[in-house]
CSV table of C-alpha atoms and ligand atoms in Angstrom, one decimal:
chain,number,residue,atom,x,y,z
F,1,MET,CA,178.7,4.6,110.6
F,2,SER,CA,175.2,3.3,110.2
F,3,LEU,CA,171.8,4.3,111.3
F,4,HIS,CA,170.2,1.3,110.1
F,5,GLN,CA,166.5,1.4,111.4
F,6,ARG,CA,167.0,4.7,112.9
F,7,ARG,CA,163.7,7.0,112.8
F,8,ILE,CA,164.5,10.4,112.3
F,9,LEU,CA,161.4,12.9,111.5
F,10,ILE,CA,162.3,16.1,110.0
F,11,GLY,CA,160.5,19.3,110.2
F,12,VAL,CA,161.0,21.6,107.6
F,13,THR,CA,159.9,25.0,107.8
F,14,GLY,CA,159.7,28.2,105.9
F,15,GLY,CA,163.3,29.5,104.8
F,16,ILE,CA,165.2,29.5,101.6
F,17,ALA,CA,167.9,26.7,103.4
F,18,ALA,CA,164.8,24.3,102.7
F,19,TYR,CA,166.6,23.2,99.7
F,20,LYS,CA,169.5,21.9,102.0
F,21,ILE,CA,167.3,19.5,103.7
F,22,CYS,CA,167.0,17.3,100.3
F,23,GLU,CA,170.5,16.8,100.6
F,24,LEU,CA,170.5,15.8,104.2
F,25,VAL,CA,167.8,13.4,103.4
F,26,ARG,CA,169.7,11.8,100.7
F,27,ARG,CA,172.6,11.4,103.1
F,28,LEU,CA,170.5,9.9,106.3
F,29,ARG,CA,169.2,7.5,103.8
F,30,ASP,CA,172.6,6.9,102.6
F,31,LEU,CA,173.4,5.5,106.2
F,32,GLN,CA,170.2,3.4,106.4
F,33,ALA,CA,167.9,5.7,108.4
F,34,GLU,CA,164.2,5.6,108.3
F,35,VAL,CA,163.5,9.5,107.5
F,36,ARG,CA,160.0,11.2,107.7
F,37,VAL,CA,159.4,14.8,106.4
F,38,VAL,CA,156.8,16.8,108.0
F,39,MET,CA,156.4,20.4,106.1
F,40,THR,CA,155.1,23.3,107.4
F,41,GLU,CA,152.6,25.2,104.7
F,42,GLY,CA,155.7,27.8,104.6
F,43,ALA,CA,158.0,24.9,103.4
F,44,THR,CA,156.1,23.9,100.6
F,45,HIS,CA,156.9,27.6,98.8
F,46,PHE,CA,160.4,26.7,98.5
F,47,VAL,CA,160.3,22.7,98.2
F,48,THR,CA,157.7,20.6,96.9
F,49,PRO,CA,156.6,17.6,99.1
F,50,THR,CA,157.1,15.5,95.7
F,51,THR,CA,160.7,16.1,96.0
F,52,PHE,CA,160.9,15.1,99.8
F,53,GLN,CA,158.7,12.0,99.4
F,54,ALA,CA,161.0,10.5,96.4
F,55,LEU,CA,164.1,11.4,98.6
F,56,SER,CA,162.9,10.0,101.5
F,57,GLY,CA,160.6,7.0,100.1
F,58,GLN,CA,157.5,7.9,102.7
F,59,PRO,CA,154.6,10.0,102.2
F,60,VAL,CA,155.3,13.6,103.2
F,61,ARG,CA,152.9,15.2,105.9
F,62,VAL,CA,152.0,18.8,105.7
F,63,SER,CA,148.5,19.4,107.2
F,64,LEU,CA,147.1,18.4,110.7
F,65,TRP,CA,143.6,18.1,108.6
F,66,ASP,CA,145.1,15.6,106.0
F,67,GLU,CA,142.3,13.2,106.4
F,68,GLN,CA,144.3,10.3,104.6
F,69,GLY,CA,147.5,10.7,106.4
F,70,GLU,CA,145.6,10.9,109.7
F,71,ALA,CA,144.4,7.5,109.0
F,72,ALA,CA,147.8,6.0,107.8
F,73,MET,CA,150.0,7.5,110.6
F,74,GLY,CA,148.5,10.2,112.4
F,75,HIS,CA,150.1,12.8,114.4
F,76,ILE,CA,150.5,11.1,117.8
F,77,GLU,CA,151.7,7.9,116.1
F,78,LEU,CA,154.4,10.1,113.9
F,79,ALA,CA,155.2,11.6,117.3
F,80,ARG,CA,155.8,8.2,119.0
F,81,TRP,CA,157.4,6.8,115.9
F,82,ALA,CA,160.3,9.2,116.1
F,83,GLU,CA,163.4,8.5,117.7
F,84,ARG,CA,165.1,12.3,117.1
F,85,VAL,CA,163.3,15.4,115.5
F,86,LEU,CA,165.4,17.5,113.9
F,87,ILE,CA,163.7,21.0,112.7
F,88,ALA,CA,165.6,22.4,109.7
F,89,PRO,CA,165.7,24.9,108.9
F,90,ALA,CA,164.0,26.3,111.9
F,91,SER,CA,162.7,29.6,110.9
F,92,ALA,CA,161.7,32.6,113.6
F,93,ASP,CA,158.2,32.2,113.3
F,94,THR,CA,158.5,28.5,114.0
F,95,LEU,CA,161.0,29.0,117.0
F,96,ALA,CA,158.4,31.5,118.3
F,97,ARG,CA,155.4,28.9,117.7
F,98,LEU,CA,157.5,26.1,119.6
F,99,ALA,CA,158.4,28.6,122.4
F,100,HIS,CA,155.0,29.3,123.2
F,101,GLY,CA,153.8,25.7,122.8
F,102,HIS,CA,151.6,26.2,119.9
F,103,ALA,CA,149.7,23.4,118.6
F,104,ASP,CA,148.1,24.8,115.4
F,105,ASP,CA,149.9,22.9,112.5
F,106,LEU,CA,151.5,19.5,112.4
F,107,LEU,CA,154.9,20.0,113.1
F,108,THR,CA,154.4,22.1,116.5
F,109,THR,CA,151.8,19.5,117.6
F,110,VAL,CA,154.2,16.6,116.9
F,111,VAL,CA,156.8,18.6,118.8
F,112,LEU,CA,154.6,18.7,121.7
F,113,ALA,CA,153.6,14.9,121.6
F,114,THR,CA,157.0,13.3,120.9
F,115,ALA,CA,159.4,12.3,123.9
F,116,ALA,CA,162.0,12.3,121.4
F,117,PRO,CA,164.9,14.6,121.8
F,118,VAL,CA,163.9,17.7,119.9
F,119,TYR,CA,166.9,19.5,117.6
F,120,VAL,CA,166.5,22.9,115.9
F,121,ALA,CA,168.8,24.5,113.3
F,122,PRO,CA,168.2,28.0,113.1
F,123,ALA,CA,168.5,29.7,109.6
F,124,MET,CA,167.4,33.4,109.0
F,125,ASN,CA,169.1,36.9,108.4
F,126,GLN,CA,171.4,37.8,110.8
F,127,GLN,CA,169.7,41.1,112.3
F,128,MET,CA,166.4,38.9,112.9
F,129,TRP,CA,168.9,36.2,114.7
F,130,ALA,CA,170.4,38.9,117.0
F,131,HIS,CA,166.4,40.4,118.0
F,132,LEU,CA,165.9,40.2,121.4
F,133,ALA,CA,162.5,38.3,120.6
F,134,VAL,CA,164.1,35.7,119.0
F,135,GLN,CA,167.1,35.3,121.2
F,136,ALA,CA,164.6,34.8,124.2
F,137,ASN,CA,162.6,32.3,122.6
F,138,ILE,CA,165.8,30.4,121.8
F,139,GLY,CA,166.2,30.7,125.7
F,140,THR,CA,163.1,29.3,126.5
F,141,LEU,CA,163.5,26.1,124.1
F,142,ARG,CA,167.2,25.8,125.5
F,143,VAL,CA,166.0,25.6,129.0
F,144,ARG,CA,163.2,23.3,128.1
F,145,GLY,CA,165.7,20.6,126.6
F,146,VAL,CA,165.7,21.5,122.9
F,147,GLU,CA,169.4,21.5,121.3
F,148,VAL,CA,170.0,24.4,119.2
F,149,LEU,CA,172.4,23.8,116.6
F,150,GLY,CA,174.1,26.6,115.1
F,151,PRO,CA,173.4,28.9,113.5
F,152,ALA,CA,176.9,29.5,111.6
F,153,ASP,CA,178.2,32.7,110.3
F,154,GLY,CA,179.1,33.8,107.1
F,155,ASP,CA,177.1,34.8,103.9
F,156,GLN,CA,173.6,34.9,103.9
F,157,ALA,CA,171.1,34.5,101.1
F,158,CYS,CA,169.8,37.7,101.3
F,159,GLY,CA,173.2,39.6,100.9
F,160,ASP,CA,174.1,40.1,104.7
F,161,ILE,CA,177.1,38.4,106.4
F,162,GLY,CA,176.6,37.3,110.0
F,163,SER,CA,175.3,34.6,112.1
F,164,GLY,CA,172.2,33.0,110.9
F,165,ARG,CA,173.1,30.3,108.4
F,166,MET,CA,171.8,27.0,109.3
F,167,LEU,CA,174.4,24.4,109.7
F,168,GLU,CA,175.6,22.3,106.5
F,169,PRO,CA,173.7,19.1,105.7
F,170,HIS,CA,177.1,17.2,106.3
F,171,GLU,CA,177.2,19.2,109.7
F,172,LEU,CA,173.3,18.2,111.1
F,173,ARG,CA,173.9,14.5,109.5
F,174,ASP,CA,176.9,14.0,111.9
F,175,ILE,CA,175.0,15.6,115.1
F,176,LEU,CA,172.2,13.1,114.6
F,177,VAL,CA,174.7,10.1,113.9
F,178,ALA,CA,176.7,11.1,117.2
F,179,SER,CA,173.2,11.4,119.2
F,180,PHE,CA,172.7,7.8,118.3
F,181,GLY,CA,176.0,7.1,119.9
F,182,GLU,CA,176.6,6.3,123.8
F,183,GLN,CA,175.9,9.3,125.4
F,184,PRO,CA,177.5,9.0,129.1
F,185,LEU,CA,177.3,12.7,129.5
F,186,ARG,CA,173.4,13.4,128.7
F,187,GLY,CA,172.0,15.9,130.8
F,188,ARG,CA,175.2,17.3,132.5
F,189,ARG,CA,176.9,20.2,132.3
F,190,VAL,CA,180.7,20.6,131.2
F,191,VAL,CA,182.8,23.7,131.3
F,192,VAL,CA,185.8,23.3,129.2
F,193,SER,CA,188.6,26.2,129.4
F,194,ALA,CA,190.8,26.4,126.1
F,195,GLY,CA,193.5,28.2,124.5
F,196,PRO,CA,196.5,30.3,125.9
F,197,THR,CA,195.6,33.9,127.7
F,198,TYR,CA,197.3,37.1,127.3
F,199,GLU,CA,198.8,39.3,129.8
F,200,ASP,CA,199.1,43.1,128.6
F,201,ILE,CA,202.3,44.8,129.4
F,202,ASP,CA,201.1,48.2,127.5
F,203,PRO,CA,198.8,48.9,124.7
F,204,VAL,CA,200.7,46.8,121.9
F,205,ARG,CA,202.6,44.0,124.1
F,206,PHE,CA,201.7,41.0,126.1
F,207,ILE,CA,202.7,37.9,127.6
F,208,GLY,CA,201.4,34.8,126.3
F,209,ASN,CA,201.9,31.2,125.2
F,210,ARG,CA,201.6,28.7,122.3
F,211,SER,CA,198.3,27.1,122.9
F,212,SER,CA,196.4,27.0,119.8
F,213,GLY,CA,193.4,26.0,121.5
F,214,ARG,CA,193.1,22.9,119.5
F,215,MET,CA,193.3,20.5,122.2
F,216,GLY,CA,190.4,22.5,124.6
F,217,PHE,CA,188.1,22.7,121.6
F,218,ALA,CA,188.5,18.9,120.8
F,219,VAL,CA,187.6,18.5,124.4
F,220,ALA,CA,184.8,20.5,124.0
F,221,ALA,CA,183.1,19.2,120.9
F,222,ALA,CA,183.7,15.1,122.3
F,223,ALA,CA,181.8,16.2,125.7
F,224,ARG,CA,179.2,17.6,123.5
F,225,ASP,CA,179.1,14.4,121.4
F,226,ALA,CA,178.8,12.6,124.8
F,227,GLY,CA,175.7,14.6,125.4
F,228,ALA,CA,176.5,17.5,127.4
F,229,ASP,CA,175.6,20.9,127.8
F,230,VAL,CA,178.9,22.4,126.9
F,231,THR,CA,180.4,25.7,127.8
F,232,LEU,CA,183.9,26.6,126.4
F,233,VAL,CA,185.9,29.5,128.0
F,234,ALA,CA,188.2,30.5,125.2
F,235,GLY,CA,191.3,32.4,125.4
F,236,PRO,CA,192.5,34.4,122.2
F,237,VAL,CA,192.9,31.8,119.5
F,238,ALA,CA,191.8,31.3,115.7
F,239,MET,CA,189.3,28.2,116.0
F,240,THR,CA,186.1,27.7,115.1
F,241,THR,CA,183.3,27.2,117.7
F,242,PRO,CA,181.8,23.6,117.7
F,243,THR,CA,179.0,23.4,116.8
F,244,GLY,CA,176.1,23.2,119.6
F,245,VAL,CA,178.9,24.5,122.2
F,246,ARG,CA,178.2,27.8,123.7
F,247,ARG,CA,181.4,30.0,123.9
F,248,VAL,CA,182.9,32.5,126.1
F,249,ASP,CA,185.9,34.4,124.9
F,250,VAL,CA,188.2,35.7,127.2
F,251,ARG,CA,191.8,37.3,126.9
F,252,SER,CA,193.4,37.4,130.4
F,253,ALA,CA,193.8,34.9,133.2
F,254,ARG,CA,191.8,37.3,135.2
F,255,GLN,CA,188.8,37.3,132.9
F,256,MET,CA,189.3,33.2,132.5
F,257,HIS,CA,188.9,33.0,136.2
F,258,ASP,CA,185.7,35.1,136.4
F,259,ALA,CA,184.0,33.7,133.7
F,260,VAL,CA,184.9,29.8,134.4
F,261,LEU,CA,183.7,30.5,138.2
F,262,ASP,CA,180.5,31.9,136.7
F,263,ALA,CA,180.0,29.1,134.1
F,264,ALA,CA,181.0,26.5,136.7
F,265,ASP,CA,178.5,27.5,139.0
F,266,SER,CA,176.1,24.7,137.6
F,267,ALA,CA,178.4,22.8,135.9
F,268,ASP,CA,179.3,19.0,136.9
F,269,ILE,CA,182.4,18.8,135.3
F,270,TYR,CA,185.2,21.4,134.7
F,271,ILE,CA,188.1,20.3,132.3
F,272,GLY,CA,190.9,22.7,132.4
F,273,ALA,CA,192.5,22.2,128.9
F,274,ALA,CA,193.8,26.4,128.7
F,275,ALA,CA,197.5,27.3,129.3
F,276,VAL,CA,196.7,30.0,131.7
F,277,GLY,CA,199.5,32.5,132.8
F,278,ASP,CA,200.8,32.0,135.9
F,279,TYR,CA,201.9,35.6,136.0
F,280,ARG,CA,200.9,39.1,134.7
F,281,PRO,CA,202.9,42.5,134.6
F,282,ALA,CA,202.3,44.2,137.9
F,283,GLU,CA,201.4,47.4,136.1
F,284,LEU,CA,199.6,48.0,133.0
F,285,ALA,CA,201.2,50.7,131.4
F,286,GLY,CA,199.0,53.5,129.7
F,287,HIS,CA,201.4,54.0,126.8
F,288,LYS,CA,203.8,52.0,124.7
F,289,LEU,CA,207.0,51.7,126.6
F,290,LYS,CA,209.6,53.1,125.0
F,291,LYS,CA,213.1,51.6,124.1
F,292,THR,CA,216.0,53.2,126.6
F,293,ALA,CA,219.0,52.2,124.7
F,294,GLY,CA,221.8,50.7,126.5
F,295,SER,CA,219.6,49.6,129.7
F,296,PRO,CA,217.8,46.6,130.4
F,297,LEU,CA,213.9,46.9,130.7
F,298,ARG,CA,212.7,45.1,133.9
F,299,LEU,CA,209.1,43.8,134.3
F,300,GLU,CA,207.9,43.1,137.7
F,301,LEU,CA,205.0,40.3,137.4
F,302,THR,CA,202.3,39.3,139.9
F,303,GLU,CA,200.3,36.1,140.4
F,304,ASN,CA,197.4,35.3,138.6
F,305,PRO,CA,194.7,33.8,140.4
F,306,ASP,CA,194.9,29.9,139.9
F,307,ILE,CA,191.1,29.0,138.4
F,308,ILE,CA,191.1,25.2,138.9
F,309,ALA,CA,192.3,25.5,142.6
F,310,ALA,CA,189.7,28.4,143.0
F,311,LEU,CA,187.0,25.9,142.1
F,312,ALA,CA,188.5,23.0,144.5
F,313,ALA,CA,188.6,25.2,147.1
F,314,ARG,CA,184.8,25.7,146.9
F,315,PRO,CA,182.8,23.8,149.4
F,316,VAL,CA,180.6,22.1,146.3
F,317,HIS,CA,182.6,22.0,143.1
F,318,PRO,CA,182.5,20.3,139.7
F,319,PHE,CA,184.5,17.1,139.2
F,320,LEU,CA,187.7,18.9,138.1
F,321,VAL,CA,190.0,17.5,135.3
F,322,GLY,CA,193.3,19.3,135.0
F,323,PHE,CA,195.9,19.4,132.1
F,324,ALA,CA,199.8,19.5,132.8
F,325,ALA,CA,202.2,20.7,130.2
F,326,GLU,CA,205.6,19.6,131.4
F,327,THR,CA,208.9,19.6,129.7
F,328,ARG,CA,210.7,17.2,132.1
F,329,ASP,CA,209.5,14.4,134.8
F,330,VAL,CA,205.8,15.0,133.5
F,331,ALA,CA,204.6,12.2,135.8
F,332,GLY,CA,205.8,13.4,139.0
F,333,TYR,CA,204.9,17.2,138.3
F,334,ALA,CA,201.7,15.9,137.3
F,335,GLN,CA,200.8,14.1,140.2
F,336,ASP,CA,202.0,16.7,142.5
F,337,LYS,CA,199.5,19.0,140.6
F,338,LEU,CA,196.8,16.6,140.9
F,339,ARG,CA,197.3,16.2,144.9
F,340,ARG,CA,198.6,20.1,145.3
F,341,LYS,CA,195.5,21.7,143.3
F,342,GLY,CA,192.7,19.1,144.8
F,343,LEU,CA,191.8,17.6,141.3
F,344,ASP,CA,189.8,14.3,140.7
F,345,MET,CA,191.9,13.8,137.5
F,346,ILE,CA,194.7,15.3,135.7
F,347,ALA,CA,196.0,14.9,132.0
F,348,ALA,CA,199.7,15.3,131.7
F,349,ASN,CA,201.5,15.8,128.3
F,350,ASP,CA,204.7,16.2,127.3
F,351,VAL,CA,205.0,19.9,125.7
F,352,GLY,CA,208.8,19.4,124.7
F,353,ALA,CA,209.9,20.7,121.4
F,354,GLY,CA,207.0,20.0,118.5
F,355,LYS,CA,204.9,18.4,121.2
F,356,GLY,CA,201.5,19.2,123.1
F,357,PHE,CA,201.2,23.0,121.8
F,358,GLU,CA,200.1,24.0,118.4
F,359,VAL,CA,200.2,20.6,116.8
F,360,ALA,CA,197.3,18.5,115.3
F,361,ASP,CA,198.2,15.0,117.6
F,362,ASN,CA,198.9,14.7,121.3
F,363,ALA,CA,199.7,11.7,123.7
F,364,LEU,CA,198.1,12.0,127.2
F,365,HIS,CA,199.0,10.3,130.8
F,366,LEU,CA,195.7,10.2,132.8
F,367,TYR,CA,196.4,10.4,136.5
F,368,TRP,CA,193.8,9.9,139.1
F,369,ARG,CA,194.0,9.3,143.2
F,370,ASP,CA,194.6,5.6,143.0
F,371,GLY,CA,195.6,5.0,139.3
F,372,ASP,CA,196.6,6.2,135.9
F,373,ILE,CA,196.2,4.9,132.4
F,374,ALA,CA,198.2,6.1,128.9
F,375,LEU,CA,196.5,7.4,126.2
F,376,ALA,CA,198.5,6.9,123.0
F,377,ARG,CA,199.4,9.5,120.9
F,378,THR,CA,196.7,10.3,118.0
F,379,ALA,CA,194.7,13.5,116.5
F,380,LYS,CA,193.5,15.7,119.3
F,381,THR,CA,189.9,15.1,117.9
F,382,GLU,CA,190.1,11.4,118.8
F,383,LEU,CA,192.4,11.6,121.8
F,384,ALA,CA,189.6,14.3,123.2
F,385,ARG,CA,187.2,11.3,122.8
F,386,HIS,CA,189.3,8.8,124.9
F,387,LEU,CA,189.4,11.3,127.4
F,388,ILE,CA,185.8,12.1,127.8
F,389,ALA,CA,185.0,8.2,127.8
F,390,HIS,CA,187.5,8.3,131.1
F,391,VAL,CA,186.4,11.6,132.7
F,392,ALA,CA,182.6,10.1,132.2
F,393,ARG,CA,183.3,6.8,133.4
F,394,HIS,CA,185.0,8.4,136.8
F,395,PHE,CA,182.5,10.9,137.3
F,396,LEU,CA,179.4,8.6,137.2
F,397,ALA,CA,181.3,5.9,139.4
F,398,GLY,CA,181.4,8.9,142.2
F,399,HIS,CA,177.7,10.7,141.0
F,400,GLY,CA,175.4,8.1,140.0
F,401,SER,CA,174.1,7.7,136.3
F,402,THR,CA,171.2,9.8,136.7
F,403,PRO,CA,171.7,13.6,136.3
I,1,PMT,O1,196.1,24.5,122.8
I,1,PMT,P1,197.0,23.4,122.0
I,1,PMT,O2,197.8,24.1,120.8
I,1,PMT,O3,196.2,22.4,121.6
I,1,PMT,O4,197.9,22.6,123.1
I,1,PMT,C1,197.1,22.0,124.1
I,1,PMT,C2,197.9,22.1,125.5
I,1,PMT,C3,199.3,21.9,125.5
I,1,PMT,C4,197.8,23.6,126.0
I,1,PMT,C5,197.0,21.4,126.8
I,1,PMT,O5,197.2,20.1,126.5
I,1,PMT,C6,197.4,21.4,128.1
I,1,PMT,O6,198.4,21.1,128.5
I,1,PMT,N1,196.9,22.7,128.8
I,1,PMT,C7,197.0,23.0,130.1
I,1,PMT,C8,198.3,23.8,129.9
I,1,PMT,C9,199.0,24.5,131.3
I,1,PMT,O7,198.9,25.7,131.4
I,1,PMT,O8,199.3,23.3,132.3
I,1,PMT,P2,200.0,23.8,133.6
I,1,PMT,O9,200.5,22.6,134.1
I,1,PMT,O10,200.7,25.3,133.8
I,1,PMT,O11,198.4,24.0,134.7
I,1,PMT,C10,198.0,23.2,135.1
I,1,PMT,C11,196.5,23.1,135.4
I,1,PMT,O12,196.0,24.3,135.8
I,1,PMT,C12,195.9,23.1,133.8
I,1,PMT,O13,194.7,22.9,134.0
I,1,PMT,C13,195.6,24.8,133.8
I,1,PMT,O14,194.7,25.3,133.0
I,1,PMT,C14,195.0,25.2,135.4
I,1,PMT,N2,195.5,26.9,135.6
I,1,PMT,C15,197.4,26.9,135.7
I,1,PMT,C16,197.3,28.3,135.8
I,1,PMT,C17,196.2,29.0,136.5
I,1,PMT,N3,196.3,30.1,136.9
I,1,PMT,N4,195.0,28.8,136.4
I,1,PMT,C18,194.7,27.3,136.2
I,1,PMT,O15,193.6,26.6,136.1
């Protein structure tokens, strides 16, 4: 991968994670990107402008009132020069000032004056991150099209544990690299479901399946890399949320139904990679069922709502991509589901022994009304990229290329 001659402006604000941006600048320069750094006054208390000047090979700007700087590359030229603006670490204060449209320092002025996509990578104490004021500011920025990267969970410099850690330099670099790739779904909203559902029998037992969430999480990450705004509705899985993806956790098929239908209200595309339980116990026992020696236990099951079919039944609905997990006659069952559920496309996978579920790789066969294509076995992350490329092509063919 190369970022040859790509122009990235990094805004560094006052937070201890500022030291990690030295590494990011190095990594971007390794990829031949042109990097310019703008620092807030607060940031200079953590890392000196000289450090960033040495690493970027460019003068570092701090003040709006820097006569020399304004004579060389003024704030408007800087804003026009940038192809991407990344603010990292983004402090609570800077997020507030961006949300309110301030222009009282160089960084906020450049953000108002740029037409480039703006990314923010928040970094702060977990209590601060959870504060309603910060969340309201983040919400405002999101609505305006600012991409919020992270934050991640984990140990914090202040000793707390929780959400508020800035993403690592390599993660920020990967997001910038992906942003320069082809982004056919930029400005589109995609909802992905992933993982299994658990249908409770009693307080300690449930009916579930072997879905790990790997396929669906890879699809969500690939849709994000294609530029989409992604909501991932996840059943009970032990998976890390892909950076930049909004996640809604659910347990049962009925919860997934409600979460998907809610998220799909404003979605352009829905991709159902979840292995949704078709049935649930007709009654949920309030207490642990006791064994009665010598007699069988009979469970009565009742049908769960079909999520993707419910979406298809709406007069206006997103482009619908289902998955079909089959152990025999994969093509026949998949094509039947495509028609019966009213889908635009279906991704069929053979889930016979050791295949499809849980493992790191997979193969898919895509079917749509008048065509099909086989996607060869490869890592689910790679396969998801191929799937998204096909979905984007079919979706755009039917919906035009502008959001
Ligand atoms: O999670 P992994 O371990 O990585 O495994 C990936 C996978 C095998 C789970 C995935 O690739 C896959 O095939 N997911 C769909 C599994 C499935 O439930 O298929 P199905 O043939 O039963 O359902 C067909 C479609 O209808 C699916 O899009 C499903 O999400 C949807 N469905 C099914 C039942 C239901 N009540 N509501 C639904 O929306």
